[in-house]
CSV table of C-alpha atoms in Angstrom, one decimal:
chain,number,residue,atom,x,y,z
A,1064,MET,CA,-138.7,-36.0,108.6
A,1065,GLY,CA,-135.1,-36.3,109.8
A,1066,ARG,CA,-133.9,-33.4,107.7
A,1067,LEU,CA,-136.8,-31.2,108.9
A,1068,LYS,CA,-135.9,-32.0,112.5
A,1069,THR,CA,-132.3,-31.0,111.8
A,1070,ILE,CA,-133.5,-27.7,110.3
A,1071,ASP,CA,-135.7,-26.9,113.2
A,1072,ALA,CA,-133.0,-27.7,115.8
A,1073,ALA,CA,-130.5,-25.6,113.9
A,1074,LEU,CA,-132.7,-22.6,113.8
A,1075,THR,CA,-132.4,-21.8,117.5
A,1076,GLY,CA,-128.6,-22.0,117.4
A,1077,ALA,CA,-128.5,-20.1,114.1
A,1078,LEU,CA,-130.5,-17.2,115.6
A,1079,ILE,CA,-127.9,-16.7,118.3
A,1080,VAL,CA,-125.0,-16.8,115.9
A,1081,VAL,CA,-126.8,-14.5,113.5
A,1082,MET,CA,-127.7,-11.9,116.1
A,1083,ALA,CA,-124.1,-11.6,117.0
A,1084,ALA,CA,-123.1,-11.2,113.4
A,1085,LEU,CA,-125.9,-8.6,112.9
A,1086,LEU,CA,-124.6,-6.5,115.7
A,1087,ALA,CA,-121.1,-6.7,114.4
A,1088,ALA,CA,-122.1,-5.9,110.8
A,1089,CYS,CA,-124.2,-2.9,111.8
A,1090,ALA,CA,-121.4,-1.5,113.9
A,1091,GLN,CA,-118.8,-1.9,111.1
A,1092,SER,CA,-120.8,-1.4,107.9
A,1093,ALA,CA,-122.9,1.3,106.3
A,1094,PRO,CA,-126.6,0.5,106.6
A,1095,GLU,CA,-126.9,-0.4,102.9
A,1096,ASP,CA,-124.0,-2.9,103.3
A,1097,ALA,CA,-125.4,-4.6,106.5
A,1098,PRO,CA,-127.6,-7.2,104.8
A,1099,GLU,CA,-124.9,-8.5,102.6
A,1100,SER,CA,-122.4,-8.6,105.5
A,1101,VAL,CA,-124.8,-10.4,107.8
A,1102,LEU,CA,-125.8,-13.0,105.2
A,1103,ALA,CA,-122.1,-13.6,104.3
A,1104,ALA,CA,-121.4,-14.2,108.0
A,1105,ALA,CA,-124.2,-16.8,108.0
A,1106,GLY,CA,-122.3,-18.9,105.5
A,1107,ASP,CA,-123.9,-21.6,103.5
A,1108,ASP,CA,-126.1,-23.1,106.2
A,1109,PRO,CA,-129.8,-22.7,105.1
A,1110,ALA,CA,-131.0,-22.3,108.7
A,1111,ALA,CA,-128.4,-19.7,109.5
A,1112,ARG,CA,-129.2,-17.7,106.3
A,1113,ALA,CA,-132.9,-17.8,107.1
A,1114,ALA,CA,-132.3,-16.6,110.6
A,1115,ALA,CA,-130.0,-13.9,109.2
A,1116,VAL,CA,-132.5,-12.4,106.8
A,1117,LEU,CA,-135.3,-12.4,109.4
A,1118,SER,CA,-133.0,-10.4,111.7
A,1119,LEU,CA,-132.3,-7.6,109.2
A,1120,PRO,CA,-133.4,-4.2,110.7
A,1121,SER,CA,-134.9,-3.1,107.3
A,1122,ARG,CA,-137.8,-5.5,107.7
A,1123,PRO,CA,-141.1,-3.7,108.3
A,1124,VAL,CA,-142.6,-4.0,111.8
A,1125,GLU,CA,-145.9,-5.4,110.4
A,1126,ASP,CA,-144.0,-8.3,108.8
A,1127,HIS,CA,-142.5,-9.3,112.1
A,1128,ALA,CA,-146.0,-9.4,113.5
A,1129,ASP,CA,-146.8,-12.3,111.2
A,1130,ASP,CA,-143.7,-14.4,111.8
A,1131,ALA,CA,-144.9,-16.5,114.7
A,1132,LEU,CA,-147.8,-17.9,112.6
A,1133,ARG,CA,-146.2,-18.0,109.2
A,1134,LYS,CA,-142.9,-19.5,110.4
A,1135,PRO,CA,-140.7,-18.0,107.7
A,1136,ALA,CA,-137.5,-19.2,109.2
A,1137,ASN,CA,-138.6,-22.8,108.7
A,1138,VAL,CA,-140.0,-22.2,105.2
A,1139,LEU,CA,-136.9,-20.3,104.0
A,1140,ALA,CA,-134.5,-22.9,105.4
A,1141,TYR,CA,-136.5,-25.6,103.6
A,1142,MET,CA,-136.4,-23.6,100.3
A,1143,ASP,CA,-132.6,-23.1,100.6
A,1144,VAL,CA,-132.3,-19.9,98.6
A,1145,ARG,CA,-128.8,-19.1,97.4
A,1146,PRO,CA,-127.0,-15.9,96.4
A,1147,GLY,CA,-127.3,-15.2,92.7
A,1148,MET,CA,-130.5,-17.2,92.2
A,1149,LYS,CA,-133.3,-16.0,89.9
A,1150,ILE,CA,-136.7,-16.6,91.6
A,1151,PHE,CA,-140.1,-16.1,90.1
A,1152,GLU,CA,-142.5,-15.4,93.0
A,1153,MET,CA,-146.0,-16.2,91.8
A,1154,GLU,CA,-148.8,-14.4,93.5
A,1155,ALA,CA,-146.4,-12.4,95.7
A,1156,GLY,CA,-149.2,-10.5,97.3
A,1157,SER,CA,-148.1,-7.5,99.3
A,1158,GLY,CA,-144.5,-8.9,99.3
A,1159,TYR,CA,-144.0,-10.5,102.7
A,1160,TYR,CA,-141.7,-13.1,101.2
A,1161,THR,CA,-140.3,-10.7,98.5
A,1162,GLU,CA,-138.7,-8.7,101.4
A,1163,LEU,CA,-136.9,-11.8,102.5
A,1164,LEU,CA,-136.0,-13.3,99.1
A,1165,SER,CA,-134.5,-10.1,97.8
A,1166,PRO,CA,-131.5,-10.0,100.2
A,1167,LEU,CA,-131.1,-13.7,100.1
A,1168,VAL,CA,-130.5,-13.8,96.4
A,1169,GLY,CA,-128.3,-10.6,96.7
A,1170,PRO,CA,-127.3,-8.0,94.1
A,1171,LYS,CA,-126.4,-10.6,91.5
A,1172,GLY,CA,-129.8,-12.4,91.8
A,1173,GLU,CA,-133.3,-11.4,90.8
A,1174,VAL,CA,-136.8,-11.8,92.3
A,1175,VAL,CA,-139.7,-11.4,89.9
A,1176,MET,CA,-142.7,-10.2,92.0
A,1177,HIS,CA,-145.8,-11.5,90.2
A,1178,SER,CA,-149.4,-10.8,90.7
A,1179,PRO,CA,-152.6,-11.2,88.6
A,1180,GLU,CA,-153.9,-7.7,87.6
A,1181,PRO,CA,-157.4,-8.2,89.1
A,1182,PHE,CA,-155.7,-8.4,92.5
A,1183,ASP,CA,-154.9,-4.6,92.2
A,1184,ALA,CA,-158.3,-3.9,93.5
A,1185,PHE,CA,-157.4,-5.1,97.0
A,1186,LEU,CA,-153.6,-4.8,97.0
A,1187,GLY,CA,-153.7,-1.1,96.1
A,1188,ASP,CA,-150.2,0.4,96.3
A,1189,ALA,CA,-148.7,-2.4,98.3
A,1190,ILE,CA,-146.8,-4.0,95.5
A,1191,ALA,CA,-145.2,-0.7,94.4
A,1192,ASN,CA,-144.4,0.3,98.0
A,1193,ARG,CA,-142.7,-3.1,98.6
A,1194,ALA,CA,-140.6,-3.1,95.5
A,1195,GLU,CA,-139.4,0.5,96.1
A,1196,GLY,CA,-135.8,0.3,97.2
A,1197,LEU,CA,-135.4,-3.4,96.3
A,1198,ASP,CA,-133.1,-3.0,93.3
A,1199,ASN,CA,-133.1,-6.7,92.4
A,1200,VAL,CA,-136.9,-7.0,92.3
A,1201,ARG,CA,-138.9,-6.8,89.0
A,1202,VAL,CA,-142.7,-6.4,89.2
A,1203,THR,CA,-144.9,-8.2,86.6
A,1204,LYS,CA,-148.6,-8.7,86.3
A,1205,SER,CA,-150.3,-11.5,84.4
A,1206,ASN,CA,-152.6,-14.5,84.8
A,1207,PHE,CA,-151.1,-17.7,86.1
A,1208,ASP,CA,-150.9,-19.3,82.7
A,1209,ASP,CA,-148.9,-16.5,81.0
A,1210,LEU,CA,-145.7,-15.9,83.0
A,1211,ASP,CA,-143.3,-13.1,82.0
A,1212,ALA,CA,-140.0,-15.0,81.9
A,1213,GLU,CA,-137.8,-16.6,79.3
A,1214,ASP,CA,-137.7,-20.4,78.8
A,1215,GLY,CA,-135.4,-22.0,81.3
A,1216,SER,CA,-134.4,-18.7,83.0
A,1217,MET,CA,-135.4,-19.3,86.6
A,1218,ASP,CA,-133.6,-21.2,89.4
A,1219,MET,CA,-136.8,-21.4,91.5
A,1220,VAL,CA,-140.5,-20.7,91.3
A,1221,THR,CA,-142.5,-20.1,94.4
A,1222,TRP,CA,-146.2,-20.2,94.8
A,1223,ILE,CA,-147.0,-19.4,98.4
A,1224,LEU,CA,-150.7,-19.5,99.5
A,1225,GLY,CA,-151.8,-19.3,95.9
A,1226,PRO,CA,-152.6,-22.4,93.8
A,1227,HIS,CA,-156.2,-22.5,95.1
A,1228,ASP,CA,-156.7,-19.2,93.3
A,1229,LEU,CA,-156.7,-21.0,90.0
A,1230,TYR,CA,-160.3,-21.5,90.8
A,1231,TYR,CA,-161.0,-18.1,92.2
A,1232,THR,CA,-162.8,-15.5,89.9
A,1233,PRO,CA,-162.6,-12.0,91.5
A,1234,GLY,CA,-165.2,-9.8,89.9
A,1235,GLY,CA,-165.8,-12.7,87.4
A,1236,ALA,CA,-162.3,-12.6,86.1
A,1237,GLU,CA,-160.6,-15.8,85.2
A,1238,LEU,CA,-157.0,-16.0,86.5
A,1239,GLY,CA,-155.7,-18.8,84.1
A,1240,ASP,CA,-156.1,-22.4,83.1
A,1241,ASP,CA,-154.7,-24.8,85.6
A,1242,GLU,CA,-153.0,-27.2,83.3
A,1243,THR,CA,-151.4,-24.4,81.3
A,1244,ALA,CA,-150.3,-22.7,84.5
A,1245,PHE,CA,-148.3,-25.7,85.6
A,1246,ALA,CA,-146.8,-26.0,82.1
A,1247,GLU,CA,-145.7,-22.4,82.3
A,1248,ILE,CA,-143.9,-23.0,85.6
A,1249,MET,CA,-142.1,-25.9,84.0
A,1250,ARG,CA,-141.3,-23.8,80.9
A,1251,ILE,CA,-139.6,-20.9,82.8
A,1252,LEU,CA,-137.6,-23.1,85.2
A,1253,LYS,CA,-134.0,-24.2,84.5
A,1254,PRO,CA,-133.4,-28.0,84.3
A,1255,GLY,CA,-133.0,-29.1,87.9
A,1256,GLY,CA,-134.8,-26.0,89.2
A,1257,ASP,CA,-137.0,-26.0,92.3
A,1258,PHE,CA,-140.8,-25.3,92.4
A,1259,ILE,CA,-142.0,-24.5,95.9
A,1260,VAL,CA,-145.7,-24.8,96.7
A,1261,LEU,CA,-147.4,-23.8,99.9
A,1262,ASP,CA,-151.1,-23.6,100.3
A,1263,HIS,CA,-154.1,-24.0,102.6
A,1264,ALA,CA,-155.3,-27.7,102.7
A,1265,ALA,CA,-158.9,-28.6,101.9
A,1266,THR,CA,-160.6,-31.8,103.0
A,1267,PRO,CA,-159.2,-34.7,100.9
A,1268,GLY,CA,-161.4,-35.3,97.9
A,1269,SER,CA,-162.6,-31.7,97.7
A,1270,PRO,CA,-163.4,-30.4,94.2
A,1271,ARG,CA,-161.4,-27.8,92.5
A,1272,SER,CA,-164.2,-25.3,93.1
A,1273,THR,CA,-163.2,-25.2,96.8
A,1274,GLY,CA,-160.4,-22.8,95.7
A,1275,GLY,CA,-163.0,-20.2,94.9
A,1276,THR,CA,-165.2,-20.6,97.9
A,1277,VAL,CA,-163.2,-21.3,101.1
A,1278,HIS,CA,-159.9,-20.6,99.4
A,1279,ARG,CA,-158.4,-24.0,100.0
A,1280,ILE,CA,-157.2,-26.8,97.8
A,1281,ASP,CA,-156.8,-30.6,98.2
A,1282,PRO,CA,-153.0,-31.3,98.3
A,1283,ALA,CA,-153.7,-34.3,96.1
A,1284,LEU,CA,-154.8,-32.0,93.3
A,1285,VAL,CA,-151.5,-30.1,93.4
A,1286,LEU,CA,-149.5,-33.3,93.4
A,1287,GLU,CA,-151.6,-34.5,90.4
A,1288,MET,CA,-151.2,-31.3,88.4
A,1289,ALA,CA,-147.4,-31.0,89.1
A,1290,THR,CA,-146.8,-34.7,88.2
A,1291,GLU,CA,-148.8,-34.3,85.0
A,1292,ALA,CA,-146.7,-31.3,84.1
A,1293,GLY,CA,-143.6,-33.4,84.5
A,1294,PHE,CA,-142.3,-32.4,88.0
A,1295,MET,CA,-140.7,-34.8,90.4
A,1296,LEU,CA,-141.6,-34.5,94.1
A,1297,ALA,CA,-138.4,-33.8,96.0
A,1298,GLY,CA,-139.8,-33.4,99.5
A,1299,GLU,CA,-142.5,-32.3,101.8
A,1300,SER,CA,-142.4,-30.2,105.1
A,1301,ASP,CA,-145.0,-30.5,107.8
A,1302,VAL,CA,-143.9,-27.4,109.6
A,1303,LEU,CA,-147.2,-25.6,108.9
A,1304,ARG,CA,-149.5,-28.7,109.1
A,1305,ASN,CA,-152.4,-28.4,111.6
A,1306,PRO,CA,-154.7,-31.4,111.8
A,1307,ASP,CA,-157.0,-29.5,114.2
A,1308,ASP,CA,-158.0,-27.1,111.4
A,1309,ASN,CA,-161.7,-26.6,110.5
A,1310,TYR,CA,-161.5,-27.5,106.8
A,1311,ASP,CA,-165.0,-26.1,106.1
A,1312,ALA,CA,-164.0,-22.6,107.3
A,1313,ASN,CA,-163.0,-19.9,104.8
A,1314,ILE,CA,-159.3,-19.1,105.4
A,1315,PHE,CA,-160.2,-15.5,106.2
A,1316,GLU,CA,-162.5,-16.4,109.1
A,1317,PRO,CA,-161.0,-15.3,112.5
A,1318,GLU,CA,-161.1,-18.8,114.0
A,1319,VAL,CA,-158.6,-20.1,111.4
A,1320,ARG,CA,-156.9,-17.1,109.9
A,1321,ARG,CA,-153.1,-17.7,109.8
A,1322,LYS,CA,-153.7,-21.1,111.6
A,1323,THR,CA,-154.9,-23.3,108.8
A,1324,ASP,CA,-153.5,-26.7,107.9
A,1325,ARG,CA,-150.9,-25.7,105.3
A,1326,PHE,CA,-148.9,-28.1,103.1
A,1327,LEU,CA,-145.4,-27.3,101.8
A,1328,TYR,CA,-144.0,-29.2,98.8
A,1329,LYS,CA,-140.7,-29.0,96.9
A,1330,PHE,CA,-140.8,-30.2,93.3
A,1331,LYS,CA,-137.9,-30.4,90.8
A,1332,LYS,CA,-137.8,-30.0,87.1
A,1333,PRO,CA,-135.9,-33.0,85.6
A,1334,GLU,CA,-132.3,-32.3,84.5
């Protein structure tokens, strides 16, 4: 908790510093160089780098509209993404976080934007449109238990708002075996690599099937599956927790949409 409070306190100050750096970089650099310049000015501080990437003028307006409820500054600071990292972004959706991870890893890094193929029905052209112009982003489509990456090749795997979909069957399609999915994440991570999990919490003791009905998952199930796969829990953030959530409500219902109780874990693959 002490580290989380430090991150939260640092974000306000970091935003002020980064805005000044952003103005200076935009005045002195070509537009395509501005992201790298601004992030360099933010230095190694995770909060400053998170604030910097959120301030980039290239971010779509619709992404900014989600920031207040998704709190990406806090999430990114907790993740501590570094230049040159290779990140496998499971279930990237329309790419809200892809847009942020791409400049954070920089030209020497890589973001693998993953999605199960059955999701094309409701994502449409969103993935292609997001990846266009992001030169360090590679798009891949597969089930959760068959990840397109070499053994030990990734510095970080993120699974944001997604593990519950292990038990979702869109159009009757299976999206992958849960035990094998966690084993795949372990396989593609480098020793010491981070696995970041963020999802909508279900009532403690809820069955796995809750993932396919109200699109939530009991955090204890994630802890259990990650531990069985060999991961070590490295930390937990409560920045998106909401004890006033209605756990019986589908996450898409207006009363809870973007306001659910969300847990955020960081796991590590043993060295």
